[in-house]
XYZ file of C-alpha atoms in Angstrom:
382
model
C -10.731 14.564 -32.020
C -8.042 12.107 -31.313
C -5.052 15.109 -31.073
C -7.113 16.855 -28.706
C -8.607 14.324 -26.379
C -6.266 11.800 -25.591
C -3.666 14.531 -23.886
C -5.930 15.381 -21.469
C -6.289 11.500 -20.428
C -1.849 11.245 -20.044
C -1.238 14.656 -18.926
C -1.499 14.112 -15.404
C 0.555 11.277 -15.257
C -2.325 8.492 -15.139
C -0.329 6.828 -18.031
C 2.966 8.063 -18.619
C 4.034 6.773 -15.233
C 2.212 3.216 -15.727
C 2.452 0.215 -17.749
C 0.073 2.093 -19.929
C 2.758 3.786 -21.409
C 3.427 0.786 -23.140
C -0.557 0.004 -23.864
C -1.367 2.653 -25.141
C 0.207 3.136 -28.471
C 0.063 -0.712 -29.258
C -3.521 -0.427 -28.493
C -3.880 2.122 -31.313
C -1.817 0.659 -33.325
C -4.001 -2.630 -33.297
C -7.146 -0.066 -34.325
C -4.856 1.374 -37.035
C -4.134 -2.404 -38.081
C -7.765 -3.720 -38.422
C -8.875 -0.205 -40.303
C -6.417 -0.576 -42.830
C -7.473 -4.335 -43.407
C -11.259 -3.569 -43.628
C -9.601 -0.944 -46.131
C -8.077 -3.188 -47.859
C -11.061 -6.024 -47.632
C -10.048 -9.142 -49.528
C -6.809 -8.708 -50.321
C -3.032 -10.009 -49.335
C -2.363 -6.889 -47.255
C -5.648 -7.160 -44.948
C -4.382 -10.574 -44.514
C -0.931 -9.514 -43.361
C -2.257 -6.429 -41.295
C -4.368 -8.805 -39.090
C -1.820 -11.641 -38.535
C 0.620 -8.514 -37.560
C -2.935 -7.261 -35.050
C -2.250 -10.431 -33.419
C 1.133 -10.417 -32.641
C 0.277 -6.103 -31.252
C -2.291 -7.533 -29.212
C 0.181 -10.229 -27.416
C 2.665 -7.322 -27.136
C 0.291 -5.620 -25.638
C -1.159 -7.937 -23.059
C 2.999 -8.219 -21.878
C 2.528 -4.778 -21.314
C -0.666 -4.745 -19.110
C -3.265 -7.337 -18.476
C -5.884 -5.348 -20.235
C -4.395 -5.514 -23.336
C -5.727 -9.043 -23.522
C -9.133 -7.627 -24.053
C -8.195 -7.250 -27.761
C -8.021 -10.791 -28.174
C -11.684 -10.895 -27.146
C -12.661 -8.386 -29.643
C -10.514 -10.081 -32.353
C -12.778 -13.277 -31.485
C -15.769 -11.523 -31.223
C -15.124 -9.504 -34.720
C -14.484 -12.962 -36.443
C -17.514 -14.303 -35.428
C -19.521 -11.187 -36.409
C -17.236 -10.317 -39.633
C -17.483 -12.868 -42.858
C -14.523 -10.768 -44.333
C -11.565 -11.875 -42.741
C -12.569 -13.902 -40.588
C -9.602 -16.638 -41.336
C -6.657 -14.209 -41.295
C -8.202 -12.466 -37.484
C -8.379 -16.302 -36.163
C -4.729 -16.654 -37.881
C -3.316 -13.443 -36.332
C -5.391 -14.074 -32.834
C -3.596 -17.178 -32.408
C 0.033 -15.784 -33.333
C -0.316 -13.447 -30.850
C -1.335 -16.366 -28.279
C 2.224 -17.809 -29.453
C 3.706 -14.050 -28.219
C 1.904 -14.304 -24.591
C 2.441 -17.966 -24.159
C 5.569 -17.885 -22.405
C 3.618 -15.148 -19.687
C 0.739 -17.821 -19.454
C 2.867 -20.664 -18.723
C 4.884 -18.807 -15.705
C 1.502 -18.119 -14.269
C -0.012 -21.139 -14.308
C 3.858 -22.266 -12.935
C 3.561 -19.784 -10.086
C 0.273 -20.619 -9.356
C -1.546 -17.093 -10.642
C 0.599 -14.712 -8.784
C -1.129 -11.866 -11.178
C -4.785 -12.948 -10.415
C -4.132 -13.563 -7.398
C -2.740 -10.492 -6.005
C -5.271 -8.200 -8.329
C -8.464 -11.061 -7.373
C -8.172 -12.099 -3.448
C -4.911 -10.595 -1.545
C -5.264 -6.985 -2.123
C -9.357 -7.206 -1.389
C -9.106 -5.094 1.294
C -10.545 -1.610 2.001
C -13.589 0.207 1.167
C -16.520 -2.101 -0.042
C -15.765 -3.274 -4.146
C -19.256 -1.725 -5.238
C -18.283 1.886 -3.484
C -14.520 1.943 -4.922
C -15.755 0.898 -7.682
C -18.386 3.342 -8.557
C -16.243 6.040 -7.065
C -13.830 5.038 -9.765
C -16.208 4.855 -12.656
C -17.625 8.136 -11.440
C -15.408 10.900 -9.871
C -12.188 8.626 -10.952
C -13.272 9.615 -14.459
C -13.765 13.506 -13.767
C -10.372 13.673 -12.957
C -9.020 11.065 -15.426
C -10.315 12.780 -18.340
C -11.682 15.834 -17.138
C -15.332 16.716 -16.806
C -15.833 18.256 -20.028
C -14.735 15.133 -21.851
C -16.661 12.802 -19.539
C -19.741 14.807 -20.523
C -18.952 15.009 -24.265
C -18.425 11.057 -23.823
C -21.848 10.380 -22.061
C -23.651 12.497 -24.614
C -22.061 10.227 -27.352
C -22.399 7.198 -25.683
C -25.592 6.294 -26.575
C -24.431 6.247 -30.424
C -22.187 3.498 -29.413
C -24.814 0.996 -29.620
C -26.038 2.125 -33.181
C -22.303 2.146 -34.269
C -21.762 -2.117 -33.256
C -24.238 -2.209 -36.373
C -23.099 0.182 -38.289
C -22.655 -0.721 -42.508
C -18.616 -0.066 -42.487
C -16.571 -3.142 -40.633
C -14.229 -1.291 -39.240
C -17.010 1.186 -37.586
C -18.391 -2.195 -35.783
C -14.529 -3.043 -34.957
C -14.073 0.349 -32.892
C -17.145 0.499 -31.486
C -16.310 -3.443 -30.339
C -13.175 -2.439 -28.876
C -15.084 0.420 -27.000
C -18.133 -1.778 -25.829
C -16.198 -4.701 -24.746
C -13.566 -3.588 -23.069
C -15.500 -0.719 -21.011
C -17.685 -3.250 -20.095
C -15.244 -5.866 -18.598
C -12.947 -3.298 -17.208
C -16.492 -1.670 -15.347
C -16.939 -5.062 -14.153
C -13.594 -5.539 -12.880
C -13.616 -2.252 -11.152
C -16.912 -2.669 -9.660
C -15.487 -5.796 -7.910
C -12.429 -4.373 -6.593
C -11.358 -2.376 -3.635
C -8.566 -1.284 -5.367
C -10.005 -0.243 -8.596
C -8.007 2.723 -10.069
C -9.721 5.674 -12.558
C -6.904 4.421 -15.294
C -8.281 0.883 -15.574
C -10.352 2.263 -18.169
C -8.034 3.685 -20.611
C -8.289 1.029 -23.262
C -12.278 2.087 -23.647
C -11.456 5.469 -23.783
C -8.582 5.441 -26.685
C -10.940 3.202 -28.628
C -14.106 5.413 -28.109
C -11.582 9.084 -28.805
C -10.831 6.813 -32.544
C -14.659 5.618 -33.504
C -15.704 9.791 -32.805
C -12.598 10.786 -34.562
C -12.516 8.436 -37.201
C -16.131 8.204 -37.791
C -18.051 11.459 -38.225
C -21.006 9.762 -39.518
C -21.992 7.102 -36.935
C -20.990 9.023 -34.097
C -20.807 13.101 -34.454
C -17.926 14.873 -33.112
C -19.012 17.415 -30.681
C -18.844 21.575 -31.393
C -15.564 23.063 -31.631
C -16.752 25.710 -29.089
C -17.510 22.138 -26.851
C -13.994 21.048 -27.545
C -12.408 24.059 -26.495
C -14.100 24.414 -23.319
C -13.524 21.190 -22.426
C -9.618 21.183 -23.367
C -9.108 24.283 -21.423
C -11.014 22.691 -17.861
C -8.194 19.413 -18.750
C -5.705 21.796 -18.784
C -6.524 23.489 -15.759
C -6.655 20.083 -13.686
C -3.666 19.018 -15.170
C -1.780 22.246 -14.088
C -3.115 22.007 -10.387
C -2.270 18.313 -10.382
C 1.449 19.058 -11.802
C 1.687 22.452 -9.048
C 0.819 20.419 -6.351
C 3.662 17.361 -7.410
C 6.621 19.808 -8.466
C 5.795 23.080 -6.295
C 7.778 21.953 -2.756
C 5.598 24.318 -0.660
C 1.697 22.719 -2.106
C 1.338 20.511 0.896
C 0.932 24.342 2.999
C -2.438 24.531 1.629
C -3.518 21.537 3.133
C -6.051 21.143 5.269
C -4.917 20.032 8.871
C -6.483 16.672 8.159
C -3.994 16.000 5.372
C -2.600 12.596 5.808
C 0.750 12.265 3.463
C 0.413 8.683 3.428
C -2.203 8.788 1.120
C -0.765 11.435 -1.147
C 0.881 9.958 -3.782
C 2.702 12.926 -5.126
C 5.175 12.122 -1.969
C 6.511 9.229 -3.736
C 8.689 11.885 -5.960
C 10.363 13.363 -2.878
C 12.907 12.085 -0.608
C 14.207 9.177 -2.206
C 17.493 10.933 -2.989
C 17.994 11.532 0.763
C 17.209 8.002 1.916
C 19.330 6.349 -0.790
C 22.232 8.432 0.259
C 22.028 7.403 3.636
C 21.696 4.042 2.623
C 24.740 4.163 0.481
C 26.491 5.385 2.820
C 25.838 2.171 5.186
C 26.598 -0.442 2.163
C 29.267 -2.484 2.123
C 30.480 -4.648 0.071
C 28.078 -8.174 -0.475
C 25.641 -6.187 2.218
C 21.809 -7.069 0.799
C 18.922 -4.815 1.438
C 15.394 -5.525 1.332
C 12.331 -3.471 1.661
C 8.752 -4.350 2.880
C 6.844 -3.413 -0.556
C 7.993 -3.909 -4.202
C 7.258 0.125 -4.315
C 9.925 0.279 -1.796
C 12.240 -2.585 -3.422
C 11.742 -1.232 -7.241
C 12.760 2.110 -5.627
C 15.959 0.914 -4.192
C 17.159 -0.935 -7.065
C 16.485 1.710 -9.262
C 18.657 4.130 -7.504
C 21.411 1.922 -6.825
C 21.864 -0.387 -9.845
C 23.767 -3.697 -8.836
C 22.446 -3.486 -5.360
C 21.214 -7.112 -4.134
C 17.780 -5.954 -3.461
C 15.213 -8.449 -2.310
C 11.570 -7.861 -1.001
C 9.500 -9.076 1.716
C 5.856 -8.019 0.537
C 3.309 -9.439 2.351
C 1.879 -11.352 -0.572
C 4.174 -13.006 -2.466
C 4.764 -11.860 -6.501
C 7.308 -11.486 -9.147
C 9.653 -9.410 -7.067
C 10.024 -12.472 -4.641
C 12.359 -13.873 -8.123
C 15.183 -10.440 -7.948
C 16.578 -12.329 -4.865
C 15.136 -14.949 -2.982
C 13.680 -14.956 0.535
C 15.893 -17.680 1.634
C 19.216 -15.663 -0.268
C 18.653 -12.798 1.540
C 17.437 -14.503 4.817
C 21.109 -16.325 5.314
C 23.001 -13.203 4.370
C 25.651 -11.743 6.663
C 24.524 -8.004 6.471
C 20.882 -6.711 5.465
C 19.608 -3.359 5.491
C 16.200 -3.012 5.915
C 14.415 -0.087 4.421
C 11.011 0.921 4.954
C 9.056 4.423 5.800
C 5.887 5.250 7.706
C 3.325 3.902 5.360
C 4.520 0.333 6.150
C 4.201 -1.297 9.881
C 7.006 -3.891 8.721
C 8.387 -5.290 11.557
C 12.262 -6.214 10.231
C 13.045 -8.599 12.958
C 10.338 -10.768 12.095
C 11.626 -10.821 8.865
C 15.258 -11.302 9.589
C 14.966 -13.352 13.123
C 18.499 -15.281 12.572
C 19.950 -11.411 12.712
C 20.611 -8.467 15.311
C 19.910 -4.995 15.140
C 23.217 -3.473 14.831
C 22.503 0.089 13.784
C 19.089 2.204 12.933
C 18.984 5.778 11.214
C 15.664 8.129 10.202
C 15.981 10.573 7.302
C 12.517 12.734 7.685
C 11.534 13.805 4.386
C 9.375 17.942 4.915
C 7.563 19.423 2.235
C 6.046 22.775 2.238
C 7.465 22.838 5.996
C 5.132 19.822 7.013
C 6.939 15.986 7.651
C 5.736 14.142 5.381
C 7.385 11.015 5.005
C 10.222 9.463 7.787
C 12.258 6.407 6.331
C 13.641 3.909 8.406
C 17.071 2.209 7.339
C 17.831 -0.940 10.044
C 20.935 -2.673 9.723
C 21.105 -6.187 11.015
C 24.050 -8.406 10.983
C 24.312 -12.335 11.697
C 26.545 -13.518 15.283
C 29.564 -13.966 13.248
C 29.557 -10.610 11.156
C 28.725 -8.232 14.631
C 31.597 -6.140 15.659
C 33.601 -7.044 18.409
């Protein structure tokens, strides 16, 4: 069960191209760690597998914020589970040590994190529609229909399984409950609530049906097939319409690019050329998004890249506003999903020079980047 349903959940991309890619195996590794110590009930290696589930879980929430949810479980497991209930408190609050150093620059910054994911993105369609469409159609494409089906029909085992005989049966159904629940929650309240926000649930939930026959039944093979095959199939259209060029012809004429983002993988080569070719040496550029930014510095490594997003986060640190403010030459980057305005960014400066590379796919524009150069009185040619 676990070969053949978790490909269908990474396939399209959902993970690989997220911090996810980093959550996922340490989230299974953390299952893996707290099975083998229920195996091993009583002894010195259950003790040393859950002080080592500790320290995965803190590696885990410095990969994604979700993976702090298995520090709740850990907590909640102790209190449930006589059995090793010492050596989870012991490895919970190594792996506190781990994330310590991420807590303490947030509470330094003032929540840049919760702020940006609680109160400065809220914007958009109402949290409770976003939400559900998330929870709902989100997860027919996430997973694929058949496996969202297969899921629902098993879900109402889930319950029986939290008090099931075996502890590590109650563990994985835990760290299915708990975290589907607060990620739900979370989703439900945000406008920009995203189908993969629920990964964690589902890697736990694939192990408990994989892992544990008896308490929850693993569906037909004839079932599995049939739903591996309709995964496949969305995962092929998703990857034609990225990598095939031409896709974007099949588009209706309401097709807004700005939304699509399979555009993000074209045109970048183009605009960074230009751009290079306008650099000079101690010249600083700056974008209006850290999508933009993380894009620049990416393709130019040792560029002095800074970032003038809206709301203020981690990206603000790669060069400071006031650094890049009082520099003598800046280009400014940005493309048509952004209404940046660079001289209200840069109002000590003058325009100097502009250029548009127009990115087309399938014969349609679909993206036009901007690159503004701006220069300080003393640094404009004569």
């Amino acid at each position: 069960g676990l070969v053949v349903a978790v490909p269908p959940m990474i396939a399209i991309g959902l993970v690989a191209l997220t911090p996810d890619l980093l959550l996922a195996p340490l989230w299974l590794l953390a299952l893996a760690l707290r099975a083998f110590a229920a195996r091993e009930k009583g002894t010195p290696r259950a003790a040393r597998a859950l002080a080592v589930l500790g320290l995965v879980a803190g590696a885990a929430t410095w990969s994604k914020a979700s993976g702090s949810l298995l520090f709740l479980v850990m907590f909640v497991s102790a209190h449930r589970e006589r059995s090793g209930r010492r050596a989870t408190l012991f490895g919970a609050a190594l792996g506190l040590l781990v994330v310590a150093p991420l807590v303490t620059h947030e509470v330094s910054a003032g929540f840049p994190m919760l702020r940006h994911r609680l109160v400065e993105t809220q914007e958009g369609l109402p949290p409770l529609v976003k939400g559900a469409g998330s929870l709902t159609l989100g997860q027919l494409l996430y997973i694929s229909p058949g496996f969202v089906v297969l899921a629902a029909l098993r879900g109402k085992k889930l319950a029986a399984s939290l008090r099931a005989s075996r502890p590590e049966v109650r563990f994985l159904a835990l760290a299915t409950a708990l975290p589907a629940a607060g990620l739900a929650l979370i989703s439900l309240a945000s406008r920009q609530a995203e189908p993969h926000w629920m990964g964690p649930a589902w890697l736990s939930f694939v192990v408990l049906v994989a892992a544990c026959p008896n308490e929850v039944p693993s569906p037909s093979r004839r079932a599995l097939v049939a739903s591996t095959l309709g995964a496949a199939v969305i995962s092929a259209a998703v990857h034609a319409w990225i990598l095939v060029p031409s896709a974007p012809r099949l588009a209706p004429r309401s097709y807004d690019p700005r939304y699509d983002i399979a555009n993000e993988l074209f045109g970048w080569p183009d605009a960074t050329s230009a751009l290079r070719e306008e650099l000079s040496e101690g010249d600083v550029i700056v974008g209006p998004h850290w999508v933009v930014c993380a894009q620049v510095a990416a393709a130019i490594p040792g560029a002095r890249v800074g970032c003038d997003t809206p709301i203020r986060d981690d990206f603000d640190g790669w060069l400071p506003r006031d650094v890049w403010r009082s520099a003598p030459r800046v280009h400014y980057v940005k493309d048509t999903r952004f209404d940046a305005r660079p001289e209200a960014a840069l109002p000590a400066h003058t325009k100097i020079a502009e250029r548009r590379v127009t990115v087309y796919r399938g014969g349609r524009p679909t993206r036009t980047f901007t690159l503004t150069t701006f220069a300080r009185e003393a640094q404009k040619a004569p």
